[in-house]
XYZ file of C-alpha atoms in Angstrom:
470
model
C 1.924 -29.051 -45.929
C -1.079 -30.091 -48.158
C -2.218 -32.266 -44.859
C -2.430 -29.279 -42.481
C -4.053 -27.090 -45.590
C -6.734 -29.402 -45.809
C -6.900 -29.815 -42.353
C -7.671 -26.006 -41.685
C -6.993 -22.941 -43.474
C -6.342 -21.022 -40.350
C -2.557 -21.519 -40.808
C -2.239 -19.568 -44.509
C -0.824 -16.276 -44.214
C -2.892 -12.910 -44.922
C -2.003 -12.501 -48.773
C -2.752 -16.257 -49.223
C -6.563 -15.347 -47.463
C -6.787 -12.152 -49.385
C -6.388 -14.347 -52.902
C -9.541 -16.380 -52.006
C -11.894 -13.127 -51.695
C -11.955 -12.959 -55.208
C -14.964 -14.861 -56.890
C -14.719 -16.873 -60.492
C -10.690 -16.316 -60.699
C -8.680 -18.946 -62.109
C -5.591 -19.990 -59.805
C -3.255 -19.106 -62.615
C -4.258 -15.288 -62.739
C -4.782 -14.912 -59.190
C -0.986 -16.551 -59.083
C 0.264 -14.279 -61.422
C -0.903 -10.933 -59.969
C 0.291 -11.911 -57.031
C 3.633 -12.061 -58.807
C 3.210 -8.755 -59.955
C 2.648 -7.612 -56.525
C 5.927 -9.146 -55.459
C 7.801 -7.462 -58.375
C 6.102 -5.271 -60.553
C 9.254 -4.584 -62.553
C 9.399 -7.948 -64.054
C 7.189 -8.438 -66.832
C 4.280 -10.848 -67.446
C 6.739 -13.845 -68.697
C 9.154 -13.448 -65.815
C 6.769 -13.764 -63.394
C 6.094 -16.737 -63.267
C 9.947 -17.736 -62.629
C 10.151 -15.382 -60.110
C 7.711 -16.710 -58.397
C 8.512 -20.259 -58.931
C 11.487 -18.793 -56.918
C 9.527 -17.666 -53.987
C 9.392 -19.713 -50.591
C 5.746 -19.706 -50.862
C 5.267 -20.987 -54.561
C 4.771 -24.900 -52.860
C 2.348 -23.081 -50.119
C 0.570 -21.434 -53.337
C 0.584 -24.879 -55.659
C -1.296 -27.190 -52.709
C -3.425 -24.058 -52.436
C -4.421 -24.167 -56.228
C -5.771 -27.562 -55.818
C -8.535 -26.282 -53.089
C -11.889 -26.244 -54.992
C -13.481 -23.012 -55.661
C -16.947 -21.527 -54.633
C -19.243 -19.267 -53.853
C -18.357 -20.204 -49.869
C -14.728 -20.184 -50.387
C -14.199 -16.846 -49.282
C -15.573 -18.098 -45.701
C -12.578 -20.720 -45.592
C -9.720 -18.438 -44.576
C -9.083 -15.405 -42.167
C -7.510 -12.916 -41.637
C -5.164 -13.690 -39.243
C -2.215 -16.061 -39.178
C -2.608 -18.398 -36.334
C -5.522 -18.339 -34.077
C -3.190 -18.925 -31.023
C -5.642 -16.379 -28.677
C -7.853 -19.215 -28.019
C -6.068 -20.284 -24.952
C -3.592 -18.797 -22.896
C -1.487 -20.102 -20.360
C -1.484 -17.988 -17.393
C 2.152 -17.906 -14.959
C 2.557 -17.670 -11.026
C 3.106 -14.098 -10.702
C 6.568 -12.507 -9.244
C 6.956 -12.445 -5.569
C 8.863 -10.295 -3.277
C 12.549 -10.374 -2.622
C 13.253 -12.109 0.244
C 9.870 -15.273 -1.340
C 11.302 -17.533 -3.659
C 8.283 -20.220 -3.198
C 4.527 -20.875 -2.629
C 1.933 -23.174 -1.756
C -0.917 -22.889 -4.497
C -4.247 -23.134 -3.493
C -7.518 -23.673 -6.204
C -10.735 -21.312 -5.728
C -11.754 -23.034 -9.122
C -11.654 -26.336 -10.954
C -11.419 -27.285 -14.665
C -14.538 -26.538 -16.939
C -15.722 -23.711 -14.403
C -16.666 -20.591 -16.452
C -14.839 -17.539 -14.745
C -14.968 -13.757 -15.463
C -11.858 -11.434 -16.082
C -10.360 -10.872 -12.575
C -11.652 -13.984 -10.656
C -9.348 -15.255 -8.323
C -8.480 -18.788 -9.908
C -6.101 -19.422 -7.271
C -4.554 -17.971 -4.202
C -0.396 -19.021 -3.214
C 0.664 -18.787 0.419
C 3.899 -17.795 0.848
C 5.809 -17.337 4.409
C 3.983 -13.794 5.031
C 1.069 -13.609 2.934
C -1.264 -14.587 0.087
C -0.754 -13.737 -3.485
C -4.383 -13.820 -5.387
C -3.656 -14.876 -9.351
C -6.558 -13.473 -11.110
C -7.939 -14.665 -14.175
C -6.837 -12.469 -17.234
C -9.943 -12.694 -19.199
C -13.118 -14.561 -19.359
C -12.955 -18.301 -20.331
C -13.529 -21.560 -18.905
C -10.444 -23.025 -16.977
C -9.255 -25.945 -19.697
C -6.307 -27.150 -17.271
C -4.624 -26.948 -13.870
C -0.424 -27.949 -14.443
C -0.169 -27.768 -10.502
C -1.721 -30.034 -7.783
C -3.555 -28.360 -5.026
C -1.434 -27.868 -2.205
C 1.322 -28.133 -4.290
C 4.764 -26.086 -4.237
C 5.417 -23.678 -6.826
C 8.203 -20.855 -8.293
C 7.761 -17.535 -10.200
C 7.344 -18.037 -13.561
C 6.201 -21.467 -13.118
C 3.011 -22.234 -15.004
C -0.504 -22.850 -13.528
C -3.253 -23.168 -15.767
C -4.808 -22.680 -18.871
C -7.758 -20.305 -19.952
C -9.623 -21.416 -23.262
C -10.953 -17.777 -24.069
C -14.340 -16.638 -24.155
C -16.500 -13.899 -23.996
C -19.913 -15.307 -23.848
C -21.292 -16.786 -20.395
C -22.606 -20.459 -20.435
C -25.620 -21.116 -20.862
C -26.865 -22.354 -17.473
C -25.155 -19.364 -15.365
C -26.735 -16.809 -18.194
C -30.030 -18.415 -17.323
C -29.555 -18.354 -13.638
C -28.679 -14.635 -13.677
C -31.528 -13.696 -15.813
C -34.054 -15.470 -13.371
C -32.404 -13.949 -9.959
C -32.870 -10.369 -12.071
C -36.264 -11.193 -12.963
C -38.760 -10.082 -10.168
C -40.896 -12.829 -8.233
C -44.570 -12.573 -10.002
C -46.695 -11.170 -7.053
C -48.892 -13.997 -5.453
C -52.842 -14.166 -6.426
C -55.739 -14.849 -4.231
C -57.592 -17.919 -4.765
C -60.671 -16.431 -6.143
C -58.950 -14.245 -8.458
C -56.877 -17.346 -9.858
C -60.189 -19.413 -10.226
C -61.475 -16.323 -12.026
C -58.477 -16.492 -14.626
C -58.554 -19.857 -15.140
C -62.847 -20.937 -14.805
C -62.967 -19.743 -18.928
C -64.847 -22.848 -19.386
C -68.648 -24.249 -18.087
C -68.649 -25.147 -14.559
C -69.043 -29.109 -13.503
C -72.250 -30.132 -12.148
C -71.343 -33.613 -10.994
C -69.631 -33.460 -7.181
C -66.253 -34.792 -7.185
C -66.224 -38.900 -6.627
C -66.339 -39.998 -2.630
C -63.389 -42.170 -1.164
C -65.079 -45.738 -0.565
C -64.790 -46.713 3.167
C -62.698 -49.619 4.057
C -64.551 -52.901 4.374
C -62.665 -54.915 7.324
C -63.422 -53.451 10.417
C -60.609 -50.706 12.390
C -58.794 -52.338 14.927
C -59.210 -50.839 18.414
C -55.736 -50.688 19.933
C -55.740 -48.740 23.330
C -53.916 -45.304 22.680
C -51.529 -46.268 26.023
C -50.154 -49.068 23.687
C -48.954 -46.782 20.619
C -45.459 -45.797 20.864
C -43.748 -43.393 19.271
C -41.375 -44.259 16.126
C -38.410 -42.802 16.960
C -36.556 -40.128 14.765
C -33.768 -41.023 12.807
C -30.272 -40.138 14.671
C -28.973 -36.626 12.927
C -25.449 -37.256 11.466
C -22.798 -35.102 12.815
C -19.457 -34.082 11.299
C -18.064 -34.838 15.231
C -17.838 -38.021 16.900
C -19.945 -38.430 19.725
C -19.407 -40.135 23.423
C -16.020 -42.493 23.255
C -15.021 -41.641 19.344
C -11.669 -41.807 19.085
C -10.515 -40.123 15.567
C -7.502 -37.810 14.338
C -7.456 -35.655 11.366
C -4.428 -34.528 9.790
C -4.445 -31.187 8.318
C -0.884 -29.796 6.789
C 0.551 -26.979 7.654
C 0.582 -23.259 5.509
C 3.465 -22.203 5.064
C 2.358 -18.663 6.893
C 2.125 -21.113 9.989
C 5.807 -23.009 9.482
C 6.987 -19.371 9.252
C 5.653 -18.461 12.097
C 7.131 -21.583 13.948
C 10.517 -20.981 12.631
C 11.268 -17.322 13.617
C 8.951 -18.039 16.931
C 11.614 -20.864 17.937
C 14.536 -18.956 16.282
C 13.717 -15.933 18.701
C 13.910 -18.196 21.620
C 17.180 -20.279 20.575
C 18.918 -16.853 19.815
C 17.602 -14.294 21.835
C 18.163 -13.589 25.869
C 14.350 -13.172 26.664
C 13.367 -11.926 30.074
C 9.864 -10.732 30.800
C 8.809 -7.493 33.181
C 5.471 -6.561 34.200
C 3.605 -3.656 35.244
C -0.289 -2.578 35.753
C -1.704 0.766 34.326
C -4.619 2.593 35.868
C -6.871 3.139 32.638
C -9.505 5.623 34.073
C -8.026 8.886 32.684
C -7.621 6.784 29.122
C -11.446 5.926 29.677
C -12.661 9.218 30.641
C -10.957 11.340 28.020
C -12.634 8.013 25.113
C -15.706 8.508 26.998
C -15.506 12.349 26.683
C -14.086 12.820 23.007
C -15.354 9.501 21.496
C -18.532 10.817 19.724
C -16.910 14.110 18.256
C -14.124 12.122 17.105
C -16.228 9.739 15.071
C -18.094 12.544 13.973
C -14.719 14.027 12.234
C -13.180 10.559 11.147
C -15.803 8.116 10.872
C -14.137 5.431 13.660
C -14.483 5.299 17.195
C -11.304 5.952 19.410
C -10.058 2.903 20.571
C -7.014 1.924 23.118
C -4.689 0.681 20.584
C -3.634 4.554 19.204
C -2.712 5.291 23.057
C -0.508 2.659 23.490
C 1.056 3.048 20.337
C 1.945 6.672 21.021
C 2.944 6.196 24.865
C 5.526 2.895 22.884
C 6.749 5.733 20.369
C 7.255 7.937 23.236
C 9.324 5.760 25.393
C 11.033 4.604 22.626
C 12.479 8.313 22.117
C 13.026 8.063 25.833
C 15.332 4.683 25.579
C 16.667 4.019 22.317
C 18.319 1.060 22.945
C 14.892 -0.672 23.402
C 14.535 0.267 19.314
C 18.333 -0.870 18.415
C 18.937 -4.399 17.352
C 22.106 -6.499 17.311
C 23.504 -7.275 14.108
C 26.755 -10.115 14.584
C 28.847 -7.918 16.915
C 27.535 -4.514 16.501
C 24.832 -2.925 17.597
C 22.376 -0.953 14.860
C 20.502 2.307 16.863
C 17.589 3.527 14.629
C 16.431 7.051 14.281
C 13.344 5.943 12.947
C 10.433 4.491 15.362
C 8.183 1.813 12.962
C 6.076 -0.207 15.351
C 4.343 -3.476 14.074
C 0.647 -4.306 15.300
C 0.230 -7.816 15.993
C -3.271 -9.054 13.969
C -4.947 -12.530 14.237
C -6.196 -13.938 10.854
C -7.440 -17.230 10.322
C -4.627 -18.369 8.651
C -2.384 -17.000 11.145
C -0.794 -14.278 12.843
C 0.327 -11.088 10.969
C 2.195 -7.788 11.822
C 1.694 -4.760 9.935
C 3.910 -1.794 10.489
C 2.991 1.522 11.453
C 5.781 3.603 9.693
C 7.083 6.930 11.568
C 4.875 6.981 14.265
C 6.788 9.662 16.268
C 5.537 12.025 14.193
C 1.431 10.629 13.851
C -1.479 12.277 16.498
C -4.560 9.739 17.981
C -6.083 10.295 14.423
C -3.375 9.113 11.875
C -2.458 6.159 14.252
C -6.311 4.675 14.533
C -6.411 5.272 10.403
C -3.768 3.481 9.954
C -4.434 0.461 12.255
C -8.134 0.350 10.271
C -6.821 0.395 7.096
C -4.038 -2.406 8.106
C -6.946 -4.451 9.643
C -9.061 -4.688 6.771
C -6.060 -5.476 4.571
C -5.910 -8.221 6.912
C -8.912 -9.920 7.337
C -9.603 -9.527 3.616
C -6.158 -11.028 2.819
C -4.833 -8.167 0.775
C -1.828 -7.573 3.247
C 1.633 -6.843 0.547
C 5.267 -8.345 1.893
C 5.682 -4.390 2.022
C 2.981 -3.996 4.507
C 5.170 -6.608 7.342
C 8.618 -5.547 6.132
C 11.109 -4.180 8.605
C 9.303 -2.843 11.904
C 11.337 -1.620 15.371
C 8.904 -2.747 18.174
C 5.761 -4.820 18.262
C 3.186 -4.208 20.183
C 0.378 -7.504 20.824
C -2.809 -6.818 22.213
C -4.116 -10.310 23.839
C -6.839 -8.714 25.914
C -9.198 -8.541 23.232
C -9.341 -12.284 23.455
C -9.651 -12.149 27.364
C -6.168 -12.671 28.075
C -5.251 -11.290 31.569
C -0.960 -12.078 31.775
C 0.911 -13.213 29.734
C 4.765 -13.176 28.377
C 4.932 -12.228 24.468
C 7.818 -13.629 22.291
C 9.971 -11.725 20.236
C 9.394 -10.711 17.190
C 12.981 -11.251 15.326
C 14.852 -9.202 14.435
C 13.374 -6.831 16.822
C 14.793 -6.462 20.509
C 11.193 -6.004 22.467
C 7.482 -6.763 22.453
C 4.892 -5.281 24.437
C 1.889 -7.694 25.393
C -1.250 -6.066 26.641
C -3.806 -7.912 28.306
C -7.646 -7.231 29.902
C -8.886 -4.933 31.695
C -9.846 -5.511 35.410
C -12.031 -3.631 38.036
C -9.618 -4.298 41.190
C -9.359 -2.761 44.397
C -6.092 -0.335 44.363
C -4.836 1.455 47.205
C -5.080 5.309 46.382
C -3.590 8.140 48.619
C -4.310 5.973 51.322
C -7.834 4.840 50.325
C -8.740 1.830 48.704
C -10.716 2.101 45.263
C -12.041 0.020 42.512
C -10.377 0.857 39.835
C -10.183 -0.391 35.707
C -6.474 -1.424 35.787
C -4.623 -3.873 32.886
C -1.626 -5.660 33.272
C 1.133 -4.932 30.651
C 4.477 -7.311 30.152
C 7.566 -6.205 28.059
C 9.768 -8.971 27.152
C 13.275 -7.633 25.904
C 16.576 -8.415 24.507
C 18.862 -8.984 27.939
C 22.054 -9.215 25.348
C 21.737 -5.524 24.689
C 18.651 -3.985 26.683
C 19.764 -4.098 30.905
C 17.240 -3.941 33.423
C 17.265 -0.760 34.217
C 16.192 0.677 30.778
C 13.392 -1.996 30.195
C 11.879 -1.242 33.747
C 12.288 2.643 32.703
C 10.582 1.759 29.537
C 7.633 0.082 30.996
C 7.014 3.113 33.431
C 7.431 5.671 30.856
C 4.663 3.655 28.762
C 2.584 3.906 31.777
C 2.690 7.442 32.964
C 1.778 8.168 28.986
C -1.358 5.975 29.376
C -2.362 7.060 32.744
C -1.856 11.002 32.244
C -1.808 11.656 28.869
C -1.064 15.128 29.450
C 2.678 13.825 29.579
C 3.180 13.459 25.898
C 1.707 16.906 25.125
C 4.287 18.723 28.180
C 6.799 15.815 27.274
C 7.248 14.665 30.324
């Protein structure tokens, strides 16, 4: 006990601190009225035993032998235990159906960070979980390796607190605020800085080389030639590998991409839409409608409606098999395939039977920034009825999408074409894209998946058909 007094007096409690305010005491009065605070019925010869009898009285005795003086009072606080200085900060909780993570460090130990700085992100199987930093500190130490698997709960680092930026960043800050002095002109810098007499005595000449030049024809000097650049790549007959482990968004993705094949029936359809009417009525209505919702009118929000509306049409394209029944859903909740760079990503549209043009292209914006800036929730991808993947914006012109499990269908659009259709009897160049549905063939027949597709393409062609439904 006297080894940790001496040590520090951070550790006393708050009456203990309180005793040392008090300037030119004696330990044996400021002992005793601290008795009488503890029991001011007892009188001034009692109190002494009755402290003798408190748990504190060896705390109080190693504290007597402390020397005194006029800087005492600045050897104790206030507080008990100055435990604030660091805190250890835990993974955060994760959905339901995520029990585990992949952390990944933004910063390393001794960087100074901010309060909200990402410190590290954790990939799970559908997203990424930013941990931000609770406070500003400097990052004292990481428990988990980079790249390393971790649990809610688990710890990650800890964050010696502090207010105050270093020194070198407040520095840096205060020059890139500080505006760049405004360039002077020659004379008016020899004006500011000629205070004194000007030299009359010309600046000393170079002395000329005594050995003769040597005359070497100009035909005979070559070039040195430049050092090679470096590259990253190897170049002609390199023969390297990298290794580079996989996220756990990708493994995910592998899994329920070959679990979809090893469980479902999958059979592919195709059809081609004519996509002038689509054009014309963008063409016609796409400056008025960015005027009113700040976006331009894209394809996506047609298809989308025309899958809602064949999905009305067929519900057993929107069921899904659960063991041996067969679950139909009132609801319609189509996911939107999205490409990020760490992999591929389905947001759901919820309800879109009963959205217009408008609410659908919202939606799909707001979905695709929470993509590409990696603030998609597990809520965002949860459940979903049909997926729709739009290839063609890559250039794609056929393809054959997989299943999206536990779904039944997926509709792949691709490109769009100017090809020579026949029309009443004439041929015409026309914008046409081919479309694929691959289905379900345990529980959706031919018949209503070939039904599907054409109902999706009368929508698109003549959209006058979802407003007469049609």
């Amino acid at each position: 006990m006297a080894a940790m007094l001496v040590q520090g007096s951070k550790c006393l409690p708050r009456y203990v601190g309180r005793l040392t305010l008090i300037r030119n005491s004696p330990w044996k009065r400021k002992i005793t009225s601290l008795a009488k605070e503890k029991n001011p019925l007892l009188n001034a010869s009692r109190q002494a035993a009755s402290l003798k009898q408190c748990e504190n009285w060896e705390l109080l005795q190693n504290v007597s032998k402390l020397p005194l003086g006029s800087g005492s009072r600045h050897r104790f606080h206030q507080s008990t235990v100055f435990c604030d200085e660091f805190k250890i900060v835990n993974t955060p909780a994760f959905a339901e159906s995520v029990t585990e993570g992949d952390v990944r460090w933004e910063k390393a130990v001794g960087d100074y960070v901010k309060e909200d700085d990402v410190i590290c992100e954790i990939e799970t199987d559908k997203t990424s979980i930013p941990v931000p930093s609770p406070a500003a500190g400097f990052v004292e130490e990481l428990f988990v390796p980079d790249g390393e698997r971790v649990e809610p709960g688990q710890q990650l680092f800890k964050l010696k607190l502090s207010g105050d930026a270093p020194a070198a960043a407040a520095g840096a800050e205060k020059v890139a605020a500080e505006p760049a002095p405004a360039a002077t002109s020659a004379p008016e810098a020899a004006s500011a800085t000629g205070s004194g007499p000007i030299p009359t005595t010309p600046p000393p000449v170079q002395p000329l080389p005594s050995a003769p030049t040597a005359s070497v024809p100009v035909a005979a000097i070559k070039p040195t030639p430049a050092a090679p650049q470096s590259t990253g790549a190897p170049r002609g007959g390199g023969r390297t590998e990298t290794r580079v482990k996989m996220n756990r968004m990708r493994l995910r993705i592998a899994e329920r991409l070959k679990d979809a094949q090893n469980t479902c029936a999958m059979l592919t359809t195709f059809n081609e839409i004519d996509m002038s009417n689509i054009m014309d009525m963008r063409s016609c209505y796409k400056d008025a409608f960015q005027k009113k919702y700040g976006m331009k009118l894209g394809f996506m929000s047609a298809f989308v409606k025309a899958s809602a509306f064949a999905l009305e049409d067929q519900p057993a394209v929107n069921a899904v098999i659960d063991d041996k029944e067969i679950v139909y859903r009132d609801y319609i909740d189509i996911s939107v395939a999205v490409s990020t760079p760490k992999g591929l990503v389905v947001p759901v549209l919820r309800n879109v039977s009963n959205m217009n043009y408008a609410d659908i292209e919202l939606e799909i914006a707001a979905l695709g920034e929470k993509a590409r800036t990696g603030a998609l929730a597990i809520e965002d991808m949860d459940g979903g009825t049909f997926t729709i993947s739009n290839g063609g914006v890559f250039g794609s012109l056929f393809g054959t999408p997989i299943i999206n499990p536990p779904q039944s269908a997926i509709l792949g659009m691709h490109r769009i074409d100017q090809k020579a259709v026949v029309i009443n009897g004439k041929i015409e160049i026309r914008p046409m894209m081919y479309v694929a549905l691959t289905y379900d063939h345990r529980l959706i027949d031919g018949r209503e998946a070939v039904t599907f597709l054409r109902k999706i393409k009368s929508a698109i062609e003549d959209p006058r058909v979802l407003l007469l439904n049609l």
